[in-house]
Coordinates of C-alpha atoms in Angstrom, one line a residue:
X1178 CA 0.0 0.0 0.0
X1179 CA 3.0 2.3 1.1
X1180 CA 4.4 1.7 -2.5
X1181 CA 1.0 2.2 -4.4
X1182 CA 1.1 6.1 -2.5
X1183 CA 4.5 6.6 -3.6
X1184 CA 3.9 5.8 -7.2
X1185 CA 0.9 8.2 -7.3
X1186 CA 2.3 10.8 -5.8
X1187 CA 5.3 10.7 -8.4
X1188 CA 2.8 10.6 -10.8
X1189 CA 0.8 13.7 -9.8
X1190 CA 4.2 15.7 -9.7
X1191 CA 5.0 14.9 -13.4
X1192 CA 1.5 16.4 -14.3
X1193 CA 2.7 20.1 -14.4
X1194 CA 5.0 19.5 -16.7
X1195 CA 3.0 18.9 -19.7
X1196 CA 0.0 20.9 -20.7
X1197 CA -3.2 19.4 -20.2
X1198 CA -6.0 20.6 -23.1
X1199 CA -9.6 20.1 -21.9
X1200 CA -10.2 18.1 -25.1
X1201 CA -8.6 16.3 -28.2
X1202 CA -10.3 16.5 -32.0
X1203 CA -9.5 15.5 -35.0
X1204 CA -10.3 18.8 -36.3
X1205 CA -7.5 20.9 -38.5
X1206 CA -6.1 20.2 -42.0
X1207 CA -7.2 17.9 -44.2
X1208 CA -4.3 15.1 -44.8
X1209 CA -1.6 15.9 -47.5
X1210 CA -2.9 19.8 -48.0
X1211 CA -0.8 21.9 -49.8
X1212 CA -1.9 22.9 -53.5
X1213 CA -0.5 26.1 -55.7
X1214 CA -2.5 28.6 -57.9
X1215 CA 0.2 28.3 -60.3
X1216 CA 2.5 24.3 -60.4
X1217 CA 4.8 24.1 -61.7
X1218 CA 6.2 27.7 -60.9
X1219 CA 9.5 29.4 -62.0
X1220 CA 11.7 31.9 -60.7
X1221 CA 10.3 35.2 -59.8
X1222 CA 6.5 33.8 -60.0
X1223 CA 3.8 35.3 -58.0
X1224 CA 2.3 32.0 -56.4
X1225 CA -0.6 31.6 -53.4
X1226 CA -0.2 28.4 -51.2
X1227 CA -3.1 27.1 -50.4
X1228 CA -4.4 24.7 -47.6
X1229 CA -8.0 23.7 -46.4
X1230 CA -9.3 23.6 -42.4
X1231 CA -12.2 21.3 -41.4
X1232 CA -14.5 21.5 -38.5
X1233 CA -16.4 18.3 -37.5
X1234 CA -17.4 19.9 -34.3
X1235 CA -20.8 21.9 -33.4
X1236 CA -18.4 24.6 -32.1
X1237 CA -16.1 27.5 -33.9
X1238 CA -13.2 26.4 -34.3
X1239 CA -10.2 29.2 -34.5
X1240 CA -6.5 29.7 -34.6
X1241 CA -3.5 30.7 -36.5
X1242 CA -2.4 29.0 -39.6
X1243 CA 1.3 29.5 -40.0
X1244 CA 3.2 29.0 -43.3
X1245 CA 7.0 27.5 -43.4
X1246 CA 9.8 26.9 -46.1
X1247 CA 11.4 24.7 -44.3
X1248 CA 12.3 27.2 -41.2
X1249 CA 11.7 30.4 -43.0
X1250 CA 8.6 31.7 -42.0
X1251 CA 6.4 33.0 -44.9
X1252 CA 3.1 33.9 -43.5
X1253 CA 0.7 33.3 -41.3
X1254 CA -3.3 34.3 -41.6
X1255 CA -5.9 33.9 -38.3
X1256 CA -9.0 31.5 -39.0
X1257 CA -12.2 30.9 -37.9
X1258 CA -14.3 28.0 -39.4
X1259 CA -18.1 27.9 -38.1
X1260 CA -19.9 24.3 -37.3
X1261 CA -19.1 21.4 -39.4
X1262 CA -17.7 23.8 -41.2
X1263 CA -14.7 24.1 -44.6
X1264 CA -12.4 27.1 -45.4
X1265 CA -9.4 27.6 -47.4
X1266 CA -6.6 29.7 -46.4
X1267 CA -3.9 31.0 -48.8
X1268 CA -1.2 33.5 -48.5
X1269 CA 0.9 35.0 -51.6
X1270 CA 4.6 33.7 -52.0
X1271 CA 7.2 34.7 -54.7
X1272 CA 8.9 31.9 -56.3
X1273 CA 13.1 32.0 -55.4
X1274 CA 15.5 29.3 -56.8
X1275 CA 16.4 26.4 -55.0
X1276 CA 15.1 23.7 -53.0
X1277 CA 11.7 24.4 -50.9
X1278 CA 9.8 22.3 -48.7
X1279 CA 6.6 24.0 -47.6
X1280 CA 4.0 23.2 -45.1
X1281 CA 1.7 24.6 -42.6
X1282 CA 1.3 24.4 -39.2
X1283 CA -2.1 25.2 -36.6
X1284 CA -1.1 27.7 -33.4
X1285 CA -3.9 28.5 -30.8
X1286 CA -6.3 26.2 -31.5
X1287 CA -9.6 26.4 -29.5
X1288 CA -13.3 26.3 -29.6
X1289 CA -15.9 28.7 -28.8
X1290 CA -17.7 27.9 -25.9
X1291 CA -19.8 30.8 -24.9
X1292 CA -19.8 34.6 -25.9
X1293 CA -16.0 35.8 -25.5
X1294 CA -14.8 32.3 -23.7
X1295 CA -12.5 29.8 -25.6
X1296 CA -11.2 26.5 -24.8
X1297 CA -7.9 25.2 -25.8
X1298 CA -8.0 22.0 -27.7
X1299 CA -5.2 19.8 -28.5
X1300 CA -5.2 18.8 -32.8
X1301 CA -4.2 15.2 -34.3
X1302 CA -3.6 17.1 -37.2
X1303 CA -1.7 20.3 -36.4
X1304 CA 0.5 20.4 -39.3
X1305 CA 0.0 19.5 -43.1
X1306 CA 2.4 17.2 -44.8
X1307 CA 5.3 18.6 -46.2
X1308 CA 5.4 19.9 -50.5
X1309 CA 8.7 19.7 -51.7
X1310 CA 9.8 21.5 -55.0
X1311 CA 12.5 23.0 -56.6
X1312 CA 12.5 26.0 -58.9
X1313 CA 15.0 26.3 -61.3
X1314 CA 16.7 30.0 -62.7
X1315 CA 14.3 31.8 -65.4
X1316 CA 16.4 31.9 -68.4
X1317 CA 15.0 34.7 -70.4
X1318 CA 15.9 34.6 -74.6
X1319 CA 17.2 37.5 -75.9
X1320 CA 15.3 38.6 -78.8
X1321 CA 17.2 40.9 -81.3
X1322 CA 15.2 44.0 -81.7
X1323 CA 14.0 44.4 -85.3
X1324 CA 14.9 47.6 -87.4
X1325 CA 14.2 48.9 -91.0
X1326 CA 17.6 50.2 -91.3
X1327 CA 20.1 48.0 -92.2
X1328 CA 23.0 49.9 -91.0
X1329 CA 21.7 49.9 -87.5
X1330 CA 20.8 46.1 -87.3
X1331 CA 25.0 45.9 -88.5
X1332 CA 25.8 47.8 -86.0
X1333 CA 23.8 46.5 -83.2
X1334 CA 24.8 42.9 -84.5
X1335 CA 28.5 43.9 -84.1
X1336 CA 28.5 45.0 -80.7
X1337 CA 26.2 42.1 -80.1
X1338 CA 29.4 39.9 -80.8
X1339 CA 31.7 41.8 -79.1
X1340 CA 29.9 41.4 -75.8
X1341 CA 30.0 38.0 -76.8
X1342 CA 33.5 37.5 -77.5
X1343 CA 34.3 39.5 -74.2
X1344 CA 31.9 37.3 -72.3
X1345 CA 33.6 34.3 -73.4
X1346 CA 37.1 35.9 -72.4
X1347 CA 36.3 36.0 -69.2
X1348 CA 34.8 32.6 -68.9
X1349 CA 38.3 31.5 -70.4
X1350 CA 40.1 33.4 -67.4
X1351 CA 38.0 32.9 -64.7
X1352 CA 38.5 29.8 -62.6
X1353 CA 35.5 27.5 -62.2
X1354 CA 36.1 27.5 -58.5
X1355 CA 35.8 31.7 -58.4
X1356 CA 33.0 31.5 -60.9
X1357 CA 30.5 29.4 -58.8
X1358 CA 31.9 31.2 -55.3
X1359 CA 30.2 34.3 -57.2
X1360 CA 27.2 32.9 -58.8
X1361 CA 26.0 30.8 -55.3
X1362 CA 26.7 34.4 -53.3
X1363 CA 24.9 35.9 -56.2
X1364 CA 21.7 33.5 -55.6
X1365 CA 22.5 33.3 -51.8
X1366 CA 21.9 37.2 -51.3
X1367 CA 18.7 37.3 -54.0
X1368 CA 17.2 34.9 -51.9
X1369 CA 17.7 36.4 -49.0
X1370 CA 16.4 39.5 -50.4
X1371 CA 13.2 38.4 -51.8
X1372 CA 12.5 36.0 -48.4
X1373 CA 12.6 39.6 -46.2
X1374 CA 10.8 41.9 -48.7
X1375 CA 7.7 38.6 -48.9
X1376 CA 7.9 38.4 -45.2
X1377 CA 7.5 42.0 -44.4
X1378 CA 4.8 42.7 -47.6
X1379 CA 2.7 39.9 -45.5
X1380 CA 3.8 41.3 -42.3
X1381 CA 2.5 44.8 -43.8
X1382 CA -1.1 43.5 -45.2
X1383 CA -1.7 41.7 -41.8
X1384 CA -0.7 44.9 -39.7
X1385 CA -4.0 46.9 -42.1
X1386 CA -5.9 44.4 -41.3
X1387 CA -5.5 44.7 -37.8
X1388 CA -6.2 48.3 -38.2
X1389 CA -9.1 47.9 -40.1
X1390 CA -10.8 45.9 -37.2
X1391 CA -9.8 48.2 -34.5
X1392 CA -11.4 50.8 -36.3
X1393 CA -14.4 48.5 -37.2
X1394 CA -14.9 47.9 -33.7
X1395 CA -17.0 49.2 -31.3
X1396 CA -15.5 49.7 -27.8
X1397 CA -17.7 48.0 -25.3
X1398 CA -15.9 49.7 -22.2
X1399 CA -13.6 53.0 -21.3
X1400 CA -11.0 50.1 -20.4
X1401 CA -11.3 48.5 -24.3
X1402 CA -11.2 52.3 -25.4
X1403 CA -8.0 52.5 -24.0
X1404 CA -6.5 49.5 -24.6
X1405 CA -7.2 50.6 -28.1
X1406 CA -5.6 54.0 -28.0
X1407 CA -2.7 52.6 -26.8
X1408 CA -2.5 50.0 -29.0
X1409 CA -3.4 51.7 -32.4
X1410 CA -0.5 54.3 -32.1
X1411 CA 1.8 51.2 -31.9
X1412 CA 0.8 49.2 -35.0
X1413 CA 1.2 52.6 -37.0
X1414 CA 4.5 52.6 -35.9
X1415 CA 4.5 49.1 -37.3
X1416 CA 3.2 49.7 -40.3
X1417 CA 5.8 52.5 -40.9
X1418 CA 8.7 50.4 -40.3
X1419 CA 7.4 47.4 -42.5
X1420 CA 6.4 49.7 -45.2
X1421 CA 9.9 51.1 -45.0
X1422 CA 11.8 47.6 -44.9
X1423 CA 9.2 46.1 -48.2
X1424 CA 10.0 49.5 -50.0
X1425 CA 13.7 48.6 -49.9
X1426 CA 13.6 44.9 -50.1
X1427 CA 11.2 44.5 -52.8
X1428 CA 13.0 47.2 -54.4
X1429 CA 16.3 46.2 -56.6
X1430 CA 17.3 49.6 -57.2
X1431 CA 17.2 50.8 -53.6
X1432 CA 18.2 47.4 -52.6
X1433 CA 21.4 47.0 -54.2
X1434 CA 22.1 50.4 -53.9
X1435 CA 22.4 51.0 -50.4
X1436 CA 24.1 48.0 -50.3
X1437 CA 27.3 49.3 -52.2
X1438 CA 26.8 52.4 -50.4
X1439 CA 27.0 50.7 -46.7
X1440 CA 30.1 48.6 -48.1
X1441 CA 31.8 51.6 -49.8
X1442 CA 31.8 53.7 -46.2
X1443 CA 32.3 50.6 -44.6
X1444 CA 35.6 50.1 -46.3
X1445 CA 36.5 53.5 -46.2
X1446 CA 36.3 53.2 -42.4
X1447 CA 38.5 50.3 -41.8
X1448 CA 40.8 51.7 -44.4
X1449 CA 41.1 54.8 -42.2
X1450 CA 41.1 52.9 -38.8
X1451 CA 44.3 50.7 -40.5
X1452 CA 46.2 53.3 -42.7

């Protein structure tokens, strides 16, 4: 009897540890969802990712759907599906080269029990299975432009070679080794470029809609009004600084251009702090 106490109160101890939800379901995504509005997709591509929710249950069922490439986050969109109910969710992605796995994965999930109470449920089916694909660099034809005079399209045809010819000089002299250093830094950097200017475009669109509903809103109490004034200020300030940050990153021009200008004064300092 002594050990049967001891092993159940070593048993009640361990139950802090883990987080009990009230309830299990086997609501969530439907197995293997991930579709595309555009497959297969190239380079540069403006695609949406799809997935679809299901609720069995007589409650609402909400959340957070959050959308991965492999660990880069690209998105994430707040749901809602009524009883027994279907919805789609889909956020916009552009296409980069490279390997991608994407999926999607449930956060918060909970039912509606009464006006303005929730309870947390634990999903079977949290996460969709994983879409793997691999997009290849667009290679765009050049197209010689088409003139009347004949002179020009001599001269244009000329030069034409001569870019060739020095293209293929360089080829000649440049190691393989340095070639591929620059072409993988090359695709390294794009990526990482377009990967920050689509997070903080979503980012962006999900901070207005925030502010839409806080103006769409009708304040119940002077505490909710205030909450609100504090709060509304803040996401502005958001917005601002998202804006600001997709301007530049979804921006080659600007991009790449304050980049040579950051590593111009940044070598001019070290050359000063050295020589």
């Amino acid at each position: 009897m002594k050990k049967f106490y001891i092993t159940l109160l070593l048993a009640l101890s361990l139950l802090p540890v883990c987080r009990i939800y009230a309830q299990a379901t086997n609501a969530g995504f439907v197995p293997g969802n991930i579709w595309y509005s555009i497959d297969p997709f190239e380079e540069g591509d403006r695609v949406k990712i799809y997935t679809v929710l299901f609720n069995p249950d007589q409650r609402e069922f909400s959340g957070t759907v959050i959308f991965f490439d492999k660990a880069t986050f690209l998105g994430k969109k707040e749901f809602a599906v009524g009883s027994r109910g279907v919805k789609d969710i889909s956020i916009d992605w552009t296409a980069t080269v490279g390997d991608h796995t994407i999926f999607a994965k449930i956060e918060n999930a909970k039912f509606l029990i009464s006006t303005g109470k929730y309870e947390e449920v634990y999903l079977f089916g949290n996460q969709t299975e994983e879409s793997k694909r691999n997009v290849s660099k667009k290679i765009i034809p050049k197209t010689p432009a088409a003139t009347d005079n004949g002179s020009k399209e001599g001269i244009l045809e000329a030069s034409s070679k001569s870019i060739e010819n020095l293209g293929k000089l360089i080829e000649g002299k440049t190691p393989d080794i340095v070639g591929k250093s620059i072409i993988s830094t090359s695709n390294t950097i794009e990526s990482f470029r377009e990967n920050i200017g689509n997070f903080s475009e979503n980012s962006k669109e999900e901070i207005k809609k925030e502010l839409a509903e806080i103006k769409s809103e009708k304040t119940g109490s002077e505490n909710a009004g205030s909450a609100n004034k504090l709060e509304k200020p803040f996401k502005y300030v958001k917005l601002f600084l998202l804006s600001l940050v997709s301007f530049i990153f979804n921006n080659k021009f600007v991009f790449y251009g304050l980049s040579v200008l950051i590593a111009f004064f940044l070598l001019r300092y070290i050359w000063r702090l050295v020589f």
